[in-house]
Every structure is written in structure tokens, then in C-alpha cells.
PDB file of C-alpha atoms in Angstrom:
ATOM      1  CA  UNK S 228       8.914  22.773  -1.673  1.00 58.00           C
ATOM      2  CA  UNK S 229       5.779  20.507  -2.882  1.00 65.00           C
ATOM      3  CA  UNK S 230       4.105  18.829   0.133  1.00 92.00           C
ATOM      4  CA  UNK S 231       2.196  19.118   3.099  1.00 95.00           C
ATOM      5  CA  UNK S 232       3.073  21.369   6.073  1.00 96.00           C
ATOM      6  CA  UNK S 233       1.596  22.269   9.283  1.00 97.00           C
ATOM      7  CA  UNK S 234       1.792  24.763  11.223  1.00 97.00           C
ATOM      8  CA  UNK S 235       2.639  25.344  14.796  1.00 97.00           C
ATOM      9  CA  UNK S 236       4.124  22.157  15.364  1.00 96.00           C
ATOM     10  CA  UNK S 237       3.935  22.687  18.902  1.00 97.00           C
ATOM     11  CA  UNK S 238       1.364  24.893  20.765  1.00 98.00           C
ATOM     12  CA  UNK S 239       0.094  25.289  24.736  1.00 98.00           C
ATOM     13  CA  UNK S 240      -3.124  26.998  25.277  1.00 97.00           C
ATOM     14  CA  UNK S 241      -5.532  27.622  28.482  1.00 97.00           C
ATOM     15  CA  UNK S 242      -9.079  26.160  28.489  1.00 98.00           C
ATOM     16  CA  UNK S 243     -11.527  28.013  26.858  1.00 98.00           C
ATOM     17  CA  UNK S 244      -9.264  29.787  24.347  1.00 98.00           C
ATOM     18  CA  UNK S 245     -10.069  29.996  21.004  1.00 98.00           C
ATOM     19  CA  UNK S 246      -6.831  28.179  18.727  1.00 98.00           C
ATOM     20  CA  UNK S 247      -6.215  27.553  15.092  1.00 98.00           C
ATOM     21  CA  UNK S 248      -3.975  25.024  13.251  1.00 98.00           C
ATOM     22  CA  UNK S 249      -3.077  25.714   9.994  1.00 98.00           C
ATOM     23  CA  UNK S 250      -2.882  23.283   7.242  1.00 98.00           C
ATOM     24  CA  UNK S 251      -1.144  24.027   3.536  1.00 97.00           C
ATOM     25  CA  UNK S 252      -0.726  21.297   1.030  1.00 96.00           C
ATOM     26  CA  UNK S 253       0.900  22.446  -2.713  1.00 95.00           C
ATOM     27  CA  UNK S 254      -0.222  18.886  -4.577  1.00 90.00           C
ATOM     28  CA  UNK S 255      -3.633  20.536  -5.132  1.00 89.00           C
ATOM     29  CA  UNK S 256      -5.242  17.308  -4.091  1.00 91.00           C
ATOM     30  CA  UNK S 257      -8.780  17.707  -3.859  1.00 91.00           C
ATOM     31  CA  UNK S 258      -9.339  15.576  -0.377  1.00 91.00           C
ATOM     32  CA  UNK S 259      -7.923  17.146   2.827  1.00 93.00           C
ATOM     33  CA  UNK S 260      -8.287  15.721   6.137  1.00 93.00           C
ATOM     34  CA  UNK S 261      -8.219  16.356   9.998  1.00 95.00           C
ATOM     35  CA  UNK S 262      -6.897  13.437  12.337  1.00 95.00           C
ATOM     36  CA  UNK S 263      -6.004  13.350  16.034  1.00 97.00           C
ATOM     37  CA  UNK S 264      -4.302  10.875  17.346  1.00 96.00           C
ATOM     38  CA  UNK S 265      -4.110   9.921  21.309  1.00 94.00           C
ATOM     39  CA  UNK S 266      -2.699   6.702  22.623  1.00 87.00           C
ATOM     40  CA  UNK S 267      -5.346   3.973  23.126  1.00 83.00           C
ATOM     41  CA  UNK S 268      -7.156   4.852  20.404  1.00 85.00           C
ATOM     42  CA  UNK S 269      -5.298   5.670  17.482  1.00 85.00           C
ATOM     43  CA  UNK S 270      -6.068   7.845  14.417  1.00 91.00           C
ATOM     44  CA  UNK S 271      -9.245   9.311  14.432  1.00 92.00           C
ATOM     45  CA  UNK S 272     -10.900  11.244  11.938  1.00 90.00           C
ATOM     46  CA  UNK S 273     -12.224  14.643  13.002  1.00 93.00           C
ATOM     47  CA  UNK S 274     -13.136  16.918   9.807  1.00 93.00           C
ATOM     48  CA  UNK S 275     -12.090  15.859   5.976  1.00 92.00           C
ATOM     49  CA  UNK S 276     -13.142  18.382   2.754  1.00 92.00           C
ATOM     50  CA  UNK S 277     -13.710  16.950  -0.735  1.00 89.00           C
ATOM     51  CA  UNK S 278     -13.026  20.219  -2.351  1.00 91.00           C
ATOM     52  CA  UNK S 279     -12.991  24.658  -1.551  1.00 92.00           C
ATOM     53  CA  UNK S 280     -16.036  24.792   0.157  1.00 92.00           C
ATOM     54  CA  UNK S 281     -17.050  21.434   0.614  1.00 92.00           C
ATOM     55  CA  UNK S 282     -16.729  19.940   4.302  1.00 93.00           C
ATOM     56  CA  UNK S 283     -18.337  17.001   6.363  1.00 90.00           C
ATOM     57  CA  UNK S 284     -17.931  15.331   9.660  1.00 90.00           C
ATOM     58  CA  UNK S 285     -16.014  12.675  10.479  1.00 88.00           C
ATOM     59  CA  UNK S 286     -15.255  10.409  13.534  1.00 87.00           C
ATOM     60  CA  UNK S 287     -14.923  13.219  16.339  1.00 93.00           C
ATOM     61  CA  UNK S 288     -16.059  16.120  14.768  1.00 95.00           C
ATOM     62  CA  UNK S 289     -17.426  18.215  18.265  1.00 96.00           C
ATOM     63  CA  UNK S 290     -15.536  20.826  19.812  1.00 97.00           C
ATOM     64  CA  UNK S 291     -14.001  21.789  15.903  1.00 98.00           C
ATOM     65  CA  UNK S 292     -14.792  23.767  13.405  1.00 98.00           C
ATOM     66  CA  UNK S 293     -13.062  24.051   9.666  1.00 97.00           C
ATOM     67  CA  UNK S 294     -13.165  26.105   6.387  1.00 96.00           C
ATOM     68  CA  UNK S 295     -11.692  25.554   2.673  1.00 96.00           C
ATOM     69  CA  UNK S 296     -12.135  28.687   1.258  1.00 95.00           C
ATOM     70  CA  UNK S 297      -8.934  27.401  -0.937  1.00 95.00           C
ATOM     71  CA  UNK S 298      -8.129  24.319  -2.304  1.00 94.00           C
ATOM     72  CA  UNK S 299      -4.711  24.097  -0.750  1.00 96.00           C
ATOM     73  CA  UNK S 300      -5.812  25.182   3.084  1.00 97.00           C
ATOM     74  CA  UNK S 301      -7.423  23.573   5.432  1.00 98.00           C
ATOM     75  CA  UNK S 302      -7.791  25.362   9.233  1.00 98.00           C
ATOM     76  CA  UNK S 303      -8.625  23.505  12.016  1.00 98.00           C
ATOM     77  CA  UNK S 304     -10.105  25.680  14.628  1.00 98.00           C
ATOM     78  CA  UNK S 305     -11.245  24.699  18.367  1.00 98.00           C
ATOM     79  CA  UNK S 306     -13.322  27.216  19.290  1.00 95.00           C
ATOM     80  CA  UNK S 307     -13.483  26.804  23.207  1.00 97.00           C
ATOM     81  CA  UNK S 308     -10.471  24.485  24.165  1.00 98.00           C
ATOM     82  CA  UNK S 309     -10.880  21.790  26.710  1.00 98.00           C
ATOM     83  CA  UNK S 310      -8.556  19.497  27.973  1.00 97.00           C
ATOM     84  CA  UNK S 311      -9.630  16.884  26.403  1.00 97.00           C
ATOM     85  CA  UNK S 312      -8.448  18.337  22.993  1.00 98.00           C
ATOM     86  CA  UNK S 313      -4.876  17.704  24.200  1.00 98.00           C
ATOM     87  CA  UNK S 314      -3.511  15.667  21.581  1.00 98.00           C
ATOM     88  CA  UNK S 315      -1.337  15.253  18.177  1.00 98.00           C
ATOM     89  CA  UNK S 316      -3.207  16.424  15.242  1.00 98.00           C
ATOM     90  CA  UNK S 317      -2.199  15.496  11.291  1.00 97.00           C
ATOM     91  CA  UNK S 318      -3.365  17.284   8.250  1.00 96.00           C
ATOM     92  CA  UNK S 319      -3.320  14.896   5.507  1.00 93.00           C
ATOM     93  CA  UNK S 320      -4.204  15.138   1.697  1.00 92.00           C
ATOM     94  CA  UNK S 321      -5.188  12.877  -0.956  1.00 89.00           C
ATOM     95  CA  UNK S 322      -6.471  12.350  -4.454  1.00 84.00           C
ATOM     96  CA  UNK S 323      -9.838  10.211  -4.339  1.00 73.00           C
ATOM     97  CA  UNK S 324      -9.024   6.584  -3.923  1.00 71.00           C
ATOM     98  CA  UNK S 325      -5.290   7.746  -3.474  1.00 77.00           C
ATOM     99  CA  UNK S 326      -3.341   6.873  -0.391  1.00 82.00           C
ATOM    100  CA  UNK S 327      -3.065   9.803   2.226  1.00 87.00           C
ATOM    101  CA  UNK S 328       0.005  12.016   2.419  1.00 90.00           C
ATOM    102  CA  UNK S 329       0.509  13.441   6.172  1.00 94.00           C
ATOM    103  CA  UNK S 330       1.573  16.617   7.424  1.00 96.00           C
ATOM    104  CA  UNK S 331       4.544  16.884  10.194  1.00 95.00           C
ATOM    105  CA  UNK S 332       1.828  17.263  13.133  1.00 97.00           C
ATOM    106  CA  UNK S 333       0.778  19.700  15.418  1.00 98.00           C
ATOM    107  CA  UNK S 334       1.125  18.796  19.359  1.00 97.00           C
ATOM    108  CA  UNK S 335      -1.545  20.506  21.227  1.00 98.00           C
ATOM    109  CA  UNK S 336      -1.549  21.158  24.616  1.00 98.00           C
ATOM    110  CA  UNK S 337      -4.357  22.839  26.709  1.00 98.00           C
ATOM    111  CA  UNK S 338      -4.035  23.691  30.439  1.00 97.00           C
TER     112      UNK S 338
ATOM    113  CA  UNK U 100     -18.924   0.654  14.366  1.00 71.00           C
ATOM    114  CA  UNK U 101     -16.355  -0.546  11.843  1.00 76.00           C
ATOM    115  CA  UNK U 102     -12.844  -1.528  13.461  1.00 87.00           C
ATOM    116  CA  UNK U 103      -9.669  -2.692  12.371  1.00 93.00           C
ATOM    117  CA  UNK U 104      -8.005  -4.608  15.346  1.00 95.00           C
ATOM    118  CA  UNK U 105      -3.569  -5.041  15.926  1.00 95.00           C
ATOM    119  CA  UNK U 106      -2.059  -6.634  18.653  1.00 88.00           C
ATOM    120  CA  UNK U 107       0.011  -3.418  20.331  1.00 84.00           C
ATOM    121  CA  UNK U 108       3.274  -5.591  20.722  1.00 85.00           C
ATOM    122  CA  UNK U 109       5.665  -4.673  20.943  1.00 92.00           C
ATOM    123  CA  UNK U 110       6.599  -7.411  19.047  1.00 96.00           C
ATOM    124  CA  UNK U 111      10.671  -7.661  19.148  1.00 97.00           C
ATOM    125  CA  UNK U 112      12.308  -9.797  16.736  1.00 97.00           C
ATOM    126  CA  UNK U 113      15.747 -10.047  16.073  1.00 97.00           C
ATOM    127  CA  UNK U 114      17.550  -7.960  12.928  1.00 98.00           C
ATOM    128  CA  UNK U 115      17.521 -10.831  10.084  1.00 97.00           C
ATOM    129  CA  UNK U 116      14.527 -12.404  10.743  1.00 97.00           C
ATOM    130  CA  UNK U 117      10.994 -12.212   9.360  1.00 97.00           C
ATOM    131  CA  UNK U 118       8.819  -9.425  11.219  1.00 97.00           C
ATOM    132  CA  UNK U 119       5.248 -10.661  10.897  1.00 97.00           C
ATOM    133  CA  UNK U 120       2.246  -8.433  11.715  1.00 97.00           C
ATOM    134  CA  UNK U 121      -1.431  -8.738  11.237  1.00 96.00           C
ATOM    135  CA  UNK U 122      -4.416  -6.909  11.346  1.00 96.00           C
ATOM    136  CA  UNK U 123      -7.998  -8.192  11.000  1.00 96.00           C
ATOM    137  CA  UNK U 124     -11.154  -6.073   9.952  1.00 94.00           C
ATOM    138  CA  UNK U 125     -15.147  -6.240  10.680  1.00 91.00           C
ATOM    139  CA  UNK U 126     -16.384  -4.367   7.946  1.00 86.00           C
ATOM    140  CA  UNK U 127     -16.762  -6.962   5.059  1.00 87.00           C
ATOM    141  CA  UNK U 128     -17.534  -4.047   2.755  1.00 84.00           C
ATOM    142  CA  UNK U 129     -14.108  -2.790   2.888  1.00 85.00           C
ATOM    143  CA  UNK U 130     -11.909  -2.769  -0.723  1.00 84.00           C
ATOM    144  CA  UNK U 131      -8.392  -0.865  -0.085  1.00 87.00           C
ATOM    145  CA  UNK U 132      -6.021  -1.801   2.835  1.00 92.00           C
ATOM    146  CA  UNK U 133      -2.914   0.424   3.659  1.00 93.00           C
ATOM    147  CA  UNK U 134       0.698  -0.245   5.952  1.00 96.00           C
ATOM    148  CA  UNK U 135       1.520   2.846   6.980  1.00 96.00           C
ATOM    149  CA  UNK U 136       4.523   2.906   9.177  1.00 97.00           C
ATOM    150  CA  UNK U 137       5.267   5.462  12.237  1.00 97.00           C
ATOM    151  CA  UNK U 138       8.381   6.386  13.779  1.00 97.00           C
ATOM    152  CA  UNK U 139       8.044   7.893  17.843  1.00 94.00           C
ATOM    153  CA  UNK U 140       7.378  11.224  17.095  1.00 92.00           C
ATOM    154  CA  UNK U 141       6.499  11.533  13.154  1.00 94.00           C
ATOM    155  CA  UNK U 142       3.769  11.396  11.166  1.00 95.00           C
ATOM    156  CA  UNK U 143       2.693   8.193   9.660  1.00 95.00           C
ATOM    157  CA  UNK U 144       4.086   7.329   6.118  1.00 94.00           C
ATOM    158  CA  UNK U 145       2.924   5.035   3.557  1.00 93.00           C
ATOM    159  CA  UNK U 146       5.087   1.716   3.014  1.00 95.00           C
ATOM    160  CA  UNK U 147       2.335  -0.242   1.016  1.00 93.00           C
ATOM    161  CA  UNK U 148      -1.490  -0.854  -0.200  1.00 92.00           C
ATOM    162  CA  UNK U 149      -3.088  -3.644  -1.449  1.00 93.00           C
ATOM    163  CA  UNK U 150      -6.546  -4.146  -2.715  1.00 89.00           C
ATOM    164  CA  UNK U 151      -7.003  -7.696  -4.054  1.00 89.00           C
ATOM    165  CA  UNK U 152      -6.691 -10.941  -2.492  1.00 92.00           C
ATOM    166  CA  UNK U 153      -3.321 -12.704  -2.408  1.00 94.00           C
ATOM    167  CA  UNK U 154       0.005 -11.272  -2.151  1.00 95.00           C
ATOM    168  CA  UNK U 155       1.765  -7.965  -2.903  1.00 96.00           C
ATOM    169  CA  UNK U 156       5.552  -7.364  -2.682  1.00 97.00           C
ATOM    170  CA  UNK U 157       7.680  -4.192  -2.613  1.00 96.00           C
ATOM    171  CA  UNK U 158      11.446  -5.014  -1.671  1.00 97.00           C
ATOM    172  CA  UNK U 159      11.460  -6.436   2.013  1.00 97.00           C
ATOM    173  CA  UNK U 160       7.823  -5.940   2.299  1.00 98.00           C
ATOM    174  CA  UNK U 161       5.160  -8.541   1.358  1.00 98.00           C
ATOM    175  CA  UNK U 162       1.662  -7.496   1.968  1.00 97.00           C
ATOM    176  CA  UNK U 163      -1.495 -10.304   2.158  1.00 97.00           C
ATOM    177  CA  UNK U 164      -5.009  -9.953   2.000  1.00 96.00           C
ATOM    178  CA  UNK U 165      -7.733 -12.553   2.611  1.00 95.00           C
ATOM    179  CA  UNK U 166     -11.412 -10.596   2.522  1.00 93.00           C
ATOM    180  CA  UNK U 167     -12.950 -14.021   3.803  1.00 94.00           C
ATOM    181  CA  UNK U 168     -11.077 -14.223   6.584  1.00 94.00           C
ATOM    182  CA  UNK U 169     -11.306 -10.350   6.750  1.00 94.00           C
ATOM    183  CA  UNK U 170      -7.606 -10.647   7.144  1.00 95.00           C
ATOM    184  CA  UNK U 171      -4.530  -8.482   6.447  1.00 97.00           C
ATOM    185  CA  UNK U 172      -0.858  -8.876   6.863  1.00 97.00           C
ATOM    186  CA  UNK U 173       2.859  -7.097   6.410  1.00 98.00           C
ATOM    187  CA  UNK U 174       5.670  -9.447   6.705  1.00 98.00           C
ATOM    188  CA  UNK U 175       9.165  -7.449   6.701  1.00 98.00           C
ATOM    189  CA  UNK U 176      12.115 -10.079   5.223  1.00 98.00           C
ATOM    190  CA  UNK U 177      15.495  -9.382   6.672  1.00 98.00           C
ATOM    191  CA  UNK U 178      14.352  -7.130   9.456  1.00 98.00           C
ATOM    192  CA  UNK U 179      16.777  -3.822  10.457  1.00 97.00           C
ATOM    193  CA  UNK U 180      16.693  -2.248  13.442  1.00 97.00           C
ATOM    194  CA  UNK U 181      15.596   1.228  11.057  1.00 97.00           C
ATOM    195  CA  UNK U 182      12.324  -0.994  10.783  1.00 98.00           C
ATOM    196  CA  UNK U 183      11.536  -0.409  14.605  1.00 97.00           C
ATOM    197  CA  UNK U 184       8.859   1.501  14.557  1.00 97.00           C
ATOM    198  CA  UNK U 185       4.420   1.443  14.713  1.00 96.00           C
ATOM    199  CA  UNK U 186       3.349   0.227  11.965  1.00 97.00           C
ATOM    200  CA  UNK U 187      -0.715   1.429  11.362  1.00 96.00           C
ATOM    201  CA  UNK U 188      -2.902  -0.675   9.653  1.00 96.00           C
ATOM    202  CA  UNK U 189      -5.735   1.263   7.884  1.00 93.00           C
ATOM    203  CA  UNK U 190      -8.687   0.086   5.957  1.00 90.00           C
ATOM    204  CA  UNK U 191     -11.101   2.039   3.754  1.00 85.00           C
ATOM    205  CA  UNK U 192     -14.560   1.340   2.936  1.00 71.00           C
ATOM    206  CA  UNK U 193     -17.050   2.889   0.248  1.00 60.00           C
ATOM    207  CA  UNK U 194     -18.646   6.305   0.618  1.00 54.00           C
ATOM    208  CA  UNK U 195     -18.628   6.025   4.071  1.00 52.00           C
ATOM    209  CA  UNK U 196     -18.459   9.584   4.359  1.00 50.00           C
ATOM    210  CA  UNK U 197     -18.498  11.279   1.091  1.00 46.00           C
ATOM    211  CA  UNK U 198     -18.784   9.140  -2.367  1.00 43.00           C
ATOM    212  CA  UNK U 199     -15.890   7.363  -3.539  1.00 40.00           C
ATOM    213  CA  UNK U 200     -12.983   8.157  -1.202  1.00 47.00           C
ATOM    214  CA  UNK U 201     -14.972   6.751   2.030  1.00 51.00           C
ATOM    215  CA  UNK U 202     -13.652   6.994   5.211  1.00 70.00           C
ATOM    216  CA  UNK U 203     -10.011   5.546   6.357  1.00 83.00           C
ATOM    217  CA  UNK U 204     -10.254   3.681   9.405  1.00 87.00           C
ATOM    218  CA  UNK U 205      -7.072   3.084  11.219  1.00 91.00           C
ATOM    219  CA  UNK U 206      -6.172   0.693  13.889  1.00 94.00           C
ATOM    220  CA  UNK U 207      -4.331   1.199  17.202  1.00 94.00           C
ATOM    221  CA  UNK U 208      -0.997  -0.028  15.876  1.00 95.00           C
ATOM    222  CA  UNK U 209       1.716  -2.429  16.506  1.00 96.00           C
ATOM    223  CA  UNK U 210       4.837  -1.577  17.761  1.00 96.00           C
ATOM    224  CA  UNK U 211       7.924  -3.186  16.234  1.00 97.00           C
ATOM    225  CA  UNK U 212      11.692  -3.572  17.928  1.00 97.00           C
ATOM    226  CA  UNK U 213      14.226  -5.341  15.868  1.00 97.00           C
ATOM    227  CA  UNK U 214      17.304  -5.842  17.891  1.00 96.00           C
ATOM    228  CA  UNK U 215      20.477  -5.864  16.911  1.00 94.00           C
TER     229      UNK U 215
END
């Protein structure tokens, strides 16, 4: 089916693990994007990716890491988890000056 | 820092009536404005956008924009209790990070109840 999907949509890790969430989209939009979202402060961009191979920073970007070696993924990886990283996290793609189409979520949890 | 500011809520209003919620923005720079609407649990969806001044209507929703007052608004005729939900306002500037699609800055949301 066309659309956006993430994947787990639920995960617990320890600190200091290493954890990837995955990210597919089958629009071939060019613009992908990383969000978290925690109460009190809404959606925050972390990492977003004009095209394969093209990434930038956003918001919140420390801690992460991502890659587009395709244009329809988009992994999120936390290299060292902390706490703090505890959170829901939302792949969403767009065309440019489109509006964003959002992924099902991925609840993190780290112990 | 660019923000986009909603009152939490939750505002309640009963099913019928006229849900009004507003959002205001401190980046004067800013040209597209999105509703997005969440329900507890989901991921946010898109109900409406608006980019000019004045008035936009889709069904039951009516969105408003006033740039001078830096001002947006969703008003939701004939309210139903399926409308409870957040409802994100989001705001995007130009090329704040990366040429033309800029950066989407959301605010904190405001939490709708319509009771039956």
C-alpha cells in the first residue's frame, strides 16, 4: 500500500544502546523528516533530508544520526541512548512546499 | 527563536456549537500555515492550510489568517464529539533550513472535547 510506515511502533531499550527506527515512504517525495514529540513542548524537528544523500540539522539534532542512501528510507539512529530520548518519534514526507504526510509513530522507551 | 503559541485547553464545547481555536505567530516572515489535527495516540493529520489573508473553508472547517496581527484561526461549525481531539497549529517560514521548503514549526497544541 502507498504511504508512509514506521517501523517498530513500540520499542524499550537500556541506556547506552545503540537503536534504529526505520522509516519507508512509497510517494517518492523528495523531503523526509524526523520529529519527536514530548508533552510540553510539542513537535520538534530533529533531522529532515531534501533528497538520497542530502541531510541537515534541524531543531534537536544531538544524540542522532541519519542516512538516505534511498529516496524512500530514512533511518533514524541514536547512537548511545539516554533517557532523555524517551519519546514518540514521526517520520514524515513531503513534496517541497507540500503539506507533510506522517508516519504511524514509533514510541521509544529507554531505561 | 521563532514560536507559534496555543492555549492547551482543553477547551470543551458542546456538540453543535462553534469550536473556535487560535494560534498566534512571531515570525513575521512566515507564508504557509497548517491545522493539523491529533487524536490520543496517532499521528497528526492534515485537516487544512491556508496561505493568504482572509478566509478559507473546507466543509465544517473555516480557516483565517491575519499576517498583521500575526494571527491564525480554525473554527469547526457544528462540532461532533469525533472532533475531540489536539488540534496542532504549524507555521512554515522560508529556507529556514534548506531553500524553499523551510522549516515547519509547530505549536504545543490545543486540546478539544465536544460533549455530547
Amino acid at each position: 500500500d502507498a504511504g508512509i510506515t514506521q517501523s517498530p511502533r513500540y520499542k524499550i531499550t537500556e541506556t547506552g544502546r545503540q537503536v534504529t527506527l526505520m522509516c519507508h515512504q512509497t510517494w517518492s517525495h523528495s523531503y523526509m523528516f524526523w520529529y519527536r514529540q514530548d508533552l510540553g513542548h510539542g513537535l520538534r524537528l530533529i533531522y529532515y533530508s531534501a533528497a538520497a544523500d542530502i541531510t541537515d540539522k534541524g531543531e534537536v539534532p544531538d544524540g542522532y544520526v541519519v542516512s538516505r542512501s534511498k529516496t524512500e528510507n530514512f533511518p533514524l539512529t541514536l547512537e548511545s541512548a539516554t533517557r532523555s530520548q524517551t519519546s514518540v518519534y514521526f517520520c514524515a514526507s513531503s513534496e517541497a512546499e507540500a503539506p507533510l504526510h506522517f508516519g504511524n509513530g514509533t514510541r521509544l522507551t529507554v531505561t | 527563536q521563532k514560536e507559534v503559541e496555543q492555549n492547551s485547553g482543553p477547551l470543551s464545547v458542546p456538540e453543535g456549537a462553534i469550536a473556535s481555536l487560535n494560534c498566534t505567530y512571531s515570525d513575521r516572515g512566515s507564508q504557509s500555515f497548517f491545522w493539523y489535527r491529533q487524536y490520543s495516540g496517532k499521528s497528526p493529520e492534515l485537516i487544512m492550510f491556508i496561505y493568504s489573508n482572509g478566509d478559507k473553508e473546507d466543509g465544517r472547517f473555516t480557516a483565517q489568517l491575519n499576517k498583521a496581527s500575526q494571527y491564525v484561526s480554525l473554527l469547526i461549525r457544528d462540532s461532533q464529539p469525533s472532533d475531540s481531539a489536539t488540534y496542532l497549529c504549524a507555521v512554515k517560514g522560508y529556507g529556514d533550513y534548506g531553500g524553499s521548503q523551510g522549516n515547519l514549526i509547530f505549536g504545543k497544541g490545543t486540546k478539544l472535547s465536544v460533549k455530547p
